[in-house]
């Protein structure tokens, strides 16, 4: 991909279709561009505009912002979210006033020393306000570039960052840095969107590897989610001669705390012994029902239900506050965890077959 060709396609598109009338594009001083860039992090242009205008009315200069109290600054941020952005903006304004005598730094290296300003924001500030040569790589631009070269790793990887920054440097034109960076942002926000990008209208589709391979949906490559640990358990549907099933109430804390559940064993071989010793029940016969899987936030539980007909070893297994024989025709004794409810229903279907 030739640098000149790429950037000239981007710039030509920007001249015709880019956004030229955003409030921060009028009189684009470093201060005004900076405030807009911070507000635009994690927030869409359409939401930012009203906040930006109000903020600029109250804090038209860096000095006004630096001398304001934090509550007033936060008040102007209410509803925008991510309040650390506002606190950092305020802190950075004070630093510029005190350490740089109110003069906005003009190099990326100086800017990234300030709270809340990363390399891409620094690049945007000096390119958009001063037309200086500095690449940007915000979330939208990362997505465009990742598709452009069909990057085979998530953009969050360290090596991916290096590849993308090198590409951002490489593709910069020799002039019109402000228009080019704004164009990239616009391209990412309006055409090369996260889902259903408008490739048919894209000025760089001929350079785009993902498009050429008909694989746009696959980029940027997603980060693999860490797999959750898996556990297995046998849940017992112990049935008496009256067709009732044995329920236990779980302890008040922990998983399914205070809900009614079924007896559990870890090892199928211990079934008869556990029933004899813990519940004074003799197993007459058993049947495995369909297993189910339940996904918790931190692990996956595989449940193998076992239906077992039982006989009491003593006169009747005593019921307590935390263990009962449950007759399905009666109302439930309390809450059931979702998978337990499903198991009881499945059991019911199996029993009536
Ligand atoms: Fe994005 Fe499609 Fe353009 Fe490639 S062709 S840069 S995927 S909009």
CSV table of C-alpha atoms and ligand atoms in Angstrom, one decimal, residues 144 147-148 191-192 197-199 202 204-205 208 211 216, ligand 1:
chain,number,residue,atom,x,y,z
A,144,UNK,CA,-9.8,0.7,10.5
A,147,UNK,CA,-9.1,-4.3,9.0
A,148,UNK,CA,-6.8,-2.7,6.5
A,191,UNK,CA,-18.1,4.1,7.6
A,192,UNK,CA,-15.8,1.5,9.2
A,197,UNK,CA,-19.2,-1.3,8.1
A,198,UNK,CA,-20.3,0.5,4.9
A,199,UNK,CA,-17.5,-0.9,2.8
A,202,UNK,CA,-15.3,3.3,1.7
A,204,UNK,CA,-9.9,2.8,0.9
A,205,UNK,CA,-11.6,-0.5,0.1
A,208,UNK,CA,-8.3,-3.1,2.7
A,211,UNK,CA,-12.5,-6.4,2.5
A,216,UNK,CA,-14.5,-7.9,7.4
B,1,LIG,FE1,-13.4,-0.6,6.9
B,1,LIG,FE2,-14.8,-1.8,4.9
B,1,LIG,FE3,-13.3,0.4,4.5
B,1,LIG,FE4,-12.1,-1.9,5.0
B,1,LIG,S1,-13.3,-1.5,3.2
B,1,LIG,S2,-11.6,0.1,5.9
B,1,LIG,S3,-13.6,-2.8,6.5
B,1,LIG,S4,-15.1,0.3,5.7
